[in-house]
Amino acid sequence: ATIRRDHSSTLPKDNSTFYYPSVAGSFVFNKIINKDWISFGKLRLNYAEVGNSAPFDFLYDTYNVNIPPGSASTSVANVKKNPNLKPEKTKSFEAGLEMKFLKNRIGFDFAFYKNNSIDQIFGVPVSRATGYTQKILNAGEIENKGVEISLTGSPVKTDNFNWNINVNWSQNKNKVISLEEGIKNLQLGSFQGGVTINARVGEPYGVIQGTDYTYLNGERVVDPSNGQYIATSTSDQVIGDTNPDWLMGISNSFSYKNLSLGFLID
């Protein structure tokens, strides 16, 4: 078990000190089972919190100093700072099972995890009538959860030659749980043709929005006047996701006496 205390100079005095703990435990059970073909077995469980401070100069409003030809001038910055910022925090839970068989010739490691990041520090868009384009806030909660599986094996093992292989597969699902009160969508980037990258409540972080086709009974509707598909009148349709469905890597290593060769397919 651990506990950590951070004191940050980039946060306001009342919120500048914060604590975050962790606790982890494991149980090695292969000796209790006492089976020759089970070389190793371990269950693990852990919980941790991680704190994160604000970047520099996010607390107090300052003027921009402009130096054009002639006399100097000042102007109000485009971003409204926040003197009441709190630290970001991520709460993580993980459970796993690791096993090896046949004198460590074959093995696997399975893990399930769930991470929730809260009070994230964002520049949230605001009406230009306020005199600013963004306001710094502790806005939102994002959840990541998924599984990771690692398989290891030694297909060939002799006095002089060894072949080891490792296959790793993972799948992560994330979701924007909440944003600042009254905000349902936070635009992260905009591109040609009205395409945007967004943090949208109830959707994955990084969802792609744009113009879609018009559908009727699951089929795209054709405009009889020109034979083209009819597009939607708005560009807020979900048309994609920046997150991969899954990730996988296969690594191989071959060794002959003192020489070794390895390669990875990712």
Short mmCIF file of C-alpha atoms in Angstrom, two decimals:
data_model
loop_
_atom_site.label_atom_id
_atom_site.label_comp_id
_atom_site.label_asym_id
_atom_site.label_seq_id
_atom_site.Cartn_x
_atom_site.Cartn_y
_atom_site.Cartn_z
CA ALA A 1 0.00 0.00 0.00
CA THR A 2 1.18 3.54 -0.74
CA ILE A 3 0.05 7.07 -0.20
CA ARG A 4 1.50 10.12 -1.94
CA ARG A 5 1.18 13.82 -1.16
CA ASP A 6 1.76 16.44 -3.84
CA HIS A 7 2.01 20.19 -3.35
CA SER A 8 1.66 22.06 -6.62
CA SER A 9 2.55 25.69 -7.26
CA THR A 10 0.30 25.80 -10.36
CA LEU A 11 -2.89 25.27 -8.34
CA PRO A 12 -4.63 27.77 -6.02
CA LYS A 13 -3.55 27.76 -2.38
CA ASP A 14 -6.67 26.04 -1.04
CA ASN A 15 -6.37 23.18 -3.58
CA SER A 16 -2.60 23.02 -3.97
CA THR A 17 -2.07 20.00 -1.68
CA PHE A 18 -3.64 16.67 -2.57
CA TYR A 19 -3.22 13.02 -1.63
CA TYR A 20 -3.67 9.84 -3.60
CA PRO A 21 -3.34 6.24 -2.41
CA SER A 22 -2.86 2.78 -3.87
CA VAL A 23 -3.22 -0.77 -2.57
CA ALA A 24 -2.25 -4.02 -4.31
CA GLY A 25 -2.39 -7.68 -3.36
CA SER A 26 -1.54 -11.00 -4.95
CA PHE A 27 -2.00 -14.68 -4.14
CA VAL A 28 0.37 -17.34 -5.54
CA PHE A 29 -1.62 -20.57 -5.51
CA ASN A 30 0.32 -23.12 -7.55
CA LYS A 31 1.98 -24.70 -4.47
CA ILE A 32 -1.42 -25.24 -2.86
CA ILE A 33 -2.73 -27.05 -5.95
CA ASN A 34 0.50 -29.06 -6.16
CA LYS A 35 0.17 -30.18 -9.77
CA ASP A 36 3.38 -30.85 -11.68
CA TRP A 37 2.00 -29.46 -14.95
CA ILE A 38 1.18 -26.11 -13.29
CA SER A 39 4.50 -24.27 -12.94
CA PHE A 40 3.10 -20.98 -11.64
CA GLY A 41 -0.26 -19.43 -10.76
CA LYS A 42 -1.05 -16.01 -9.35
CA LEU A 43 -4.16 -13.93 -8.77
CA ARG A 44 -3.74 -10.16 -8.36
CA LEU A 45 -5.99 -7.27 -7.46
CA ASN A 46 -5.12 -3.59 -7.12
CA TYR A 47 -6.64 -0.15 -6.81
CA ALA A 48 -4.86 3.16 -7.28
CA GLU A 49 -5.54 6.87 -7.54
CA VAL A 50 -3.26 9.22 -9.46
CA GLY A 51 -3.33 13.00 -9.13
CA ASN A 52 -2.34 15.51 -11.78
CA SER A 53 -1.65 19.20 -11.44
CA ALA A 54 -2.59 22.08 -13.72
CA PRO A 55 -0.23 23.46 -16.38
CA PHE A 56 1.56 26.73 -15.78
CA ASP A 57 -0.43 29.99 -15.92
CA PHE A 58 -3.96 28.58 -15.79
CA LEU A 59 -5.06 30.53 -12.67
CA TYR A 60 -4.95 34.30 -13.17
CA ASP A 61 -5.97 36.58 -16.02
CA THR A 62 -3.17 38.64 -17.53
CA TYR A 63 -2.90 41.09 -20.39
CA ASN A 64 -1.12 40.38 -23.64
CA VAL A 65 1.51 43.01 -24.40
CA ASN A 66 1.42 44.03 -28.07
CA ILE A 67 4.39 45.82 -29.56
CA PRO A 68 3.35 47.15 -32.98
CA PRO A 69 5.31 49.84 -34.80
CA GLY A 70 4.91 53.00 -32.75
CA SER A 71 3.61 52.77 -29.17
CA ALA A 72 3.03 49.57 -27.19
CA SER A 73 -0.46 48.42 -26.21
CA THR A 74 -2.15 45.64 -24.25
CA SER A 75 -5.14 43.41 -24.93
CA VAL A 76 -7.25 40.88 -23.06
CA ALA A 77 -6.28 37.26 -23.65
CA ASN A 78 -8.71 34.93 -25.46
CA VAL A 79 -8.76 32.38 -22.61
CA LYS A 80 -10.47 33.07 -19.27
CA LYS A 81 -8.33 31.63 -16.44
CA ASN A 82 -9.72 29.94 -13.32
CA PRO A 83 -8.42 30.78 -9.80
CA ASN A 84 -10.47 27.91 -8.30
CA LEU A 85 -9.00 24.97 -10.20
CA LYS A 86 -8.79 21.56 -8.54
CA PRO A 87 -6.29 18.80 -9.37
CA GLU A 88 -7.23 16.13 -11.88
CA LYS A 89 -7.61 12.62 -10.50
CA THR A 90 -7.69 9.15 -12.07
CA LYS A 91 -9.11 6.17 -10.16
CA SER A 92 -7.96 2.78 -11.46
CA PHE A 93 -8.97 -0.79 -10.69
CA GLU A 94 -7.29 -3.90 -12.10
CA ALA A 95 -7.71 -7.65 -11.60
CA GLY A 96 -5.55 -10.30 -13.23
CA LEU A 97 -4.65 -13.96 -13.47
CA GLU A 98 -1.18 -15.19 -14.48
CA MET A 99 -0.36 -18.86 -15.09
CA LYS A 100 2.51 -20.92 -16.53
CA PHE A 101 2.52 -24.61 -17.45
CA LEU A 102 4.87 -27.46 -18.37
CA LYS A 103 7.97 -26.01 -16.70
CA ASN A 104 7.21 -22.50 -17.99
CA ARG A 105 7.00 -23.61 -21.63
CA ILE A 106 3.46 -22.17 -22.01
CA GLY A 107 1.76 -19.36 -20.14
CA PHE A 108 -0.80 -16.59 -20.17
CA ASP A 109 -1.56 -13.34 -18.36
CA PHE A 110 -5.13 -12.02 -18.31
CA ALA A 111 -6.06 -8.59 -16.97
CA PHE A 112 -9.27 -6.58 -16.63
CA TYR A 113 -9.08 -2.88 -15.83
CA LYS A 114 -11.32 0.15 -15.31
CA ASN A 115 -10.07 3.75 -15.10
CA ASN A 116 -12.12 6.85 -14.37
CA SER A 117 -10.55 10.29 -14.84
CA ILE A 118 -12.40 13.11 -13.07
CA ASP A 119 -12.05 16.89 -12.75
CA GLN A 120 -10.07 17.02 -15.97
CA ILE A 121 -8.73 20.47 -16.81
CA PHE A 122 -10.17 21.66 -20.13
CA GLY A 123 -10.42 24.83 -22.12
CA VAL A 124 -14.21 24.86 -22.64
CA PRO A 125 -15.60 27.02 -25.48
CA VAL A 126 -17.74 29.97 -24.36
CA SER A 127 -19.71 32.66 -26.15
CA ARG A 128 -17.51 35.34 -27.71
CA ALA A 129 -19.91 37.88 -26.18
CA THR A 130 -18.08 37.26 -22.89
CA GLY A 131 -14.88 38.65 -24.41
CA TYR A 132 -13.25 35.22 -24.46
CA THR A 133 -13.28 32.14 -26.67
CA GLN A 134 -12.51 29.61 -23.91
CA LYS A 135 -12.73 29.25 -20.15
CA ILE A 136 -10.47 26.95 -18.11
CA LEU A 137 -12.59 24.53 -16.04
CA ASN A 138 -12.47 21.23 -14.18
CA ALA A 139 -14.81 19.67 -16.70
CA GLY A 140 -15.90 16.14 -17.04
CA GLU A 141 -15.30 12.47 -16.37
CA ILE A 142 -13.94 9.93 -18.87
CA GLU A 143 -14.06 6.17 -18.33
CA ASN A 144 -11.73 3.59 -19.87
CA LYS A 145 -12.23 -0.11 -19.35
CA GLY A 146 -11.04 -3.19 -21.14
CA VAL A 147 -9.10 -6.43 -21.16
CA GLU A 148 -5.56 -7.43 -22.05
CA ILE A 149 -4.42 -10.98 -22.78
CA SER A 150 -0.81 -12.07 -23.19
CA LEU A 151 0.14 -15.58 -24.37
CA THR A 152 3.72 -16.87 -24.15
CA GLY A 153 5.31 -20.07 -25.39
CA SER A 154 8.55 -21.81 -26.23
CA PRO A 155 7.80 -24.11 -29.22
CA VAL A 156 11.46 -25.15 -29.54
CA LYS A 157 13.93 -25.41 -26.67
CA THR A 158 17.24 -27.26 -27.03
CA ASP A 159 20.75 -26.85 -25.64
CA ASN A 160 21.79 -24.54 -28.47
CA PHE A 161 18.56 -23.25 -30.08
CA ASN A 162 15.50 -21.58 -28.57
CA TRP A 163 12.37 -20.10 -30.12
CA ASN A 164 10.14 -17.93 -27.91
CA ILE A 165 6.87 -16.33 -28.97
CA ASN A 166 4.59 -13.80 -27.29
CA VAL A 167 1.12 -12.75 -28.45
CA ASN A 168 -0.52 -9.71 -26.86
CA TRP A 169 -4.14 -8.67 -27.52
CA SER A 170 -6.03 -5.81 -25.90
CA GLN A 171 -9.36 -4.05 -26.25
CA ASN A 172 -10.19 -0.71 -24.66
CA LYS A 173 -13.60 0.92 -24.52
CA ASN A 174 -13.83 4.53 -23.43
CA LYS A 175 -16.78 6.80 -22.85
CA VAL A 176 -17.32 10.42 -21.92
CA ILE A 177 -19.41 10.13 -18.74
CA SER A 178 -19.96 13.84 -18.16
CA LEU A 179 -18.72 17.32 -19.05
CA GLU A 180 -19.26 20.68 -17.39
CA GLU A 181 -22.88 21.24 -16.35
CA GLY A 182 -24.95 22.31 -19.35
CA ILE A 183 -22.35 21.11 -21.89
CA LYS A 184 -23.06 17.95 -23.89
CA ASN A 185 -20.28 18.21 -26.46
CA LEU A 186 -16.73 19.55 -26.43
CA GLN A 187 -15.16 20.08 -29.85
CA LEU A 188 -11.52 18.96 -29.92
CA GLY A 189 -10.76 19.78 -33.56
CA SER A 190 -12.42 20.85 -36.82
CA PHE A 191 -11.53 20.00 -40.40
CA GLN A 192 -12.59 20.59 -43.99
CA GLY A 193 -16.18 19.78 -44.93
CA GLY A 194 -17.61 20.31 -41.45
CA VAL A 195 -15.88 17.23 -39.98
CA THR A 196 -15.09 17.55 -36.25
CA ILE A 197 -13.45 15.50 -33.49
CA ASN A 198 -15.42 15.63 -30.25
CA ALA A 199 -15.80 14.65 -26.64
CA ARG A 200 -19.53 13.94 -26.57
CA VAL A 201 -21.40 12.73 -23.48
CA GLY A 202 -22.33 9.07 -23.84
CA GLU A 203 -19.92 8.54 -26.77
CA PRO A 204 -16.23 7.55 -26.97
CA TYR A 205 -13.67 10.32 -26.51
CA GLY A 206 -12.58 11.37 -30.00
CA VAL A 207 -15.81 10.51 -31.83
CA ILE A 208 -15.94 11.89 -35.40
CA GLN A 209 -18.96 13.93 -36.46
CA GLY A 210 -19.90 15.21 -39.90
CA THR A 211 -22.47 15.01 -42.67
CA ASP A 212 -24.00 11.57 -43.22
CA TYR A 213 -26.34 10.08 -45.80
CA THR A 214 -30.10 10.13 -45.33
CA TYR A 215 -31.50 6.65 -44.70
CA LEU A 216 -34.93 5.06 -45.13
CA ASN A 217 -35.43 1.52 -43.78
CA GLY A 218 -31.66 1.15 -43.56
CA GLU A 219 -31.04 2.11 -47.20
CA ARG A 220 -29.48 5.33 -48.48
CA VAL A 221 -32.03 7.63 -50.14
CA VAL A 222 -31.33 8.70 -53.74
CA ASP A 223 -32.32 12.12 -55.08
CA PRO A 224 -34.38 11.34 -58.22
CA SER A 225 -33.43 14.66 -59.81
CA ASN A 226 -29.70 13.95 -60.01
CA GLY A 227 -29.25 10.31 -58.98
CA GLN A 228 -27.03 11.19 -56.01
CA TYR A 229 -27.43 10.16 -52.40
CA ILE A 230 -29.15 12.77 -50.23
CA ALA A 231 -26.95 14.12 -47.42
CA THR A 232 -28.19 15.19 -44.01
CA SER A 233 -28.86 18.89 -43.48
CA THR A 234 -26.61 19.00 -40.38
CA SER A 235 -23.01 17.95 -39.78
CA ASP A 236 -23.47 16.59 -36.23
CA GLN A 237 -23.93 12.95 -37.25
CA VAL A 238 -21.56 10.36 -35.75
CA ILE A 239 -19.58 9.00 -38.72
CA GLY A 240 -16.57 7.42 -37.05
CA ASP A 241 -14.38 6.88 -34.02
CA THR A 242 -10.68 7.62 -33.59
CA ASN A 243 -10.26 4.68 -31.19
CA PRO A 244 -9.14 1.28 -32.54
CA ASP A 245 -11.46 -1.73 -32.10
CA TRP A 246 -8.52 -3.69 -30.67
CA LEU A 247 -4.73 -3.90 -30.70
CA MET A 248 -2.50 -6.96 -31.15
CA GLY A 249 1.21 -7.66 -31.30
CA ILE A 250 3.14 -10.87 -32.05
CA SER A 251 6.81 -10.99 -31.14
CA ASN A 252 9.22 -13.81 -31.93
CA SER A 253 12.78 -14.32 -30.75
CA PHE A 254 15.23 -16.95 -31.98
CA SER A 255 18.55 -17.65 -30.30
CA TYR A 256 21.37 -19.94 -31.38
CA LYS A 257 24.22 -20.14 -28.88
CA ASN A 258 25.28 -16.46 -28.46
CA LEU A 259 23.36 -15.11 -31.46
CA SER A 260 19.76 -13.89 -31.29
CA LEU A 261 17.19 -12.53 -33.74
CA GLY A 262 13.84 -10.96 -32.92
CA PHE A 263 10.97 -9.36 -34.81
CA LEU A 264 7.59 -7.89 -34.00
CA ILE A 265 4.30 -7.79 -35.93
CA ASP A 266 2.07 -5.03 -34.50
#
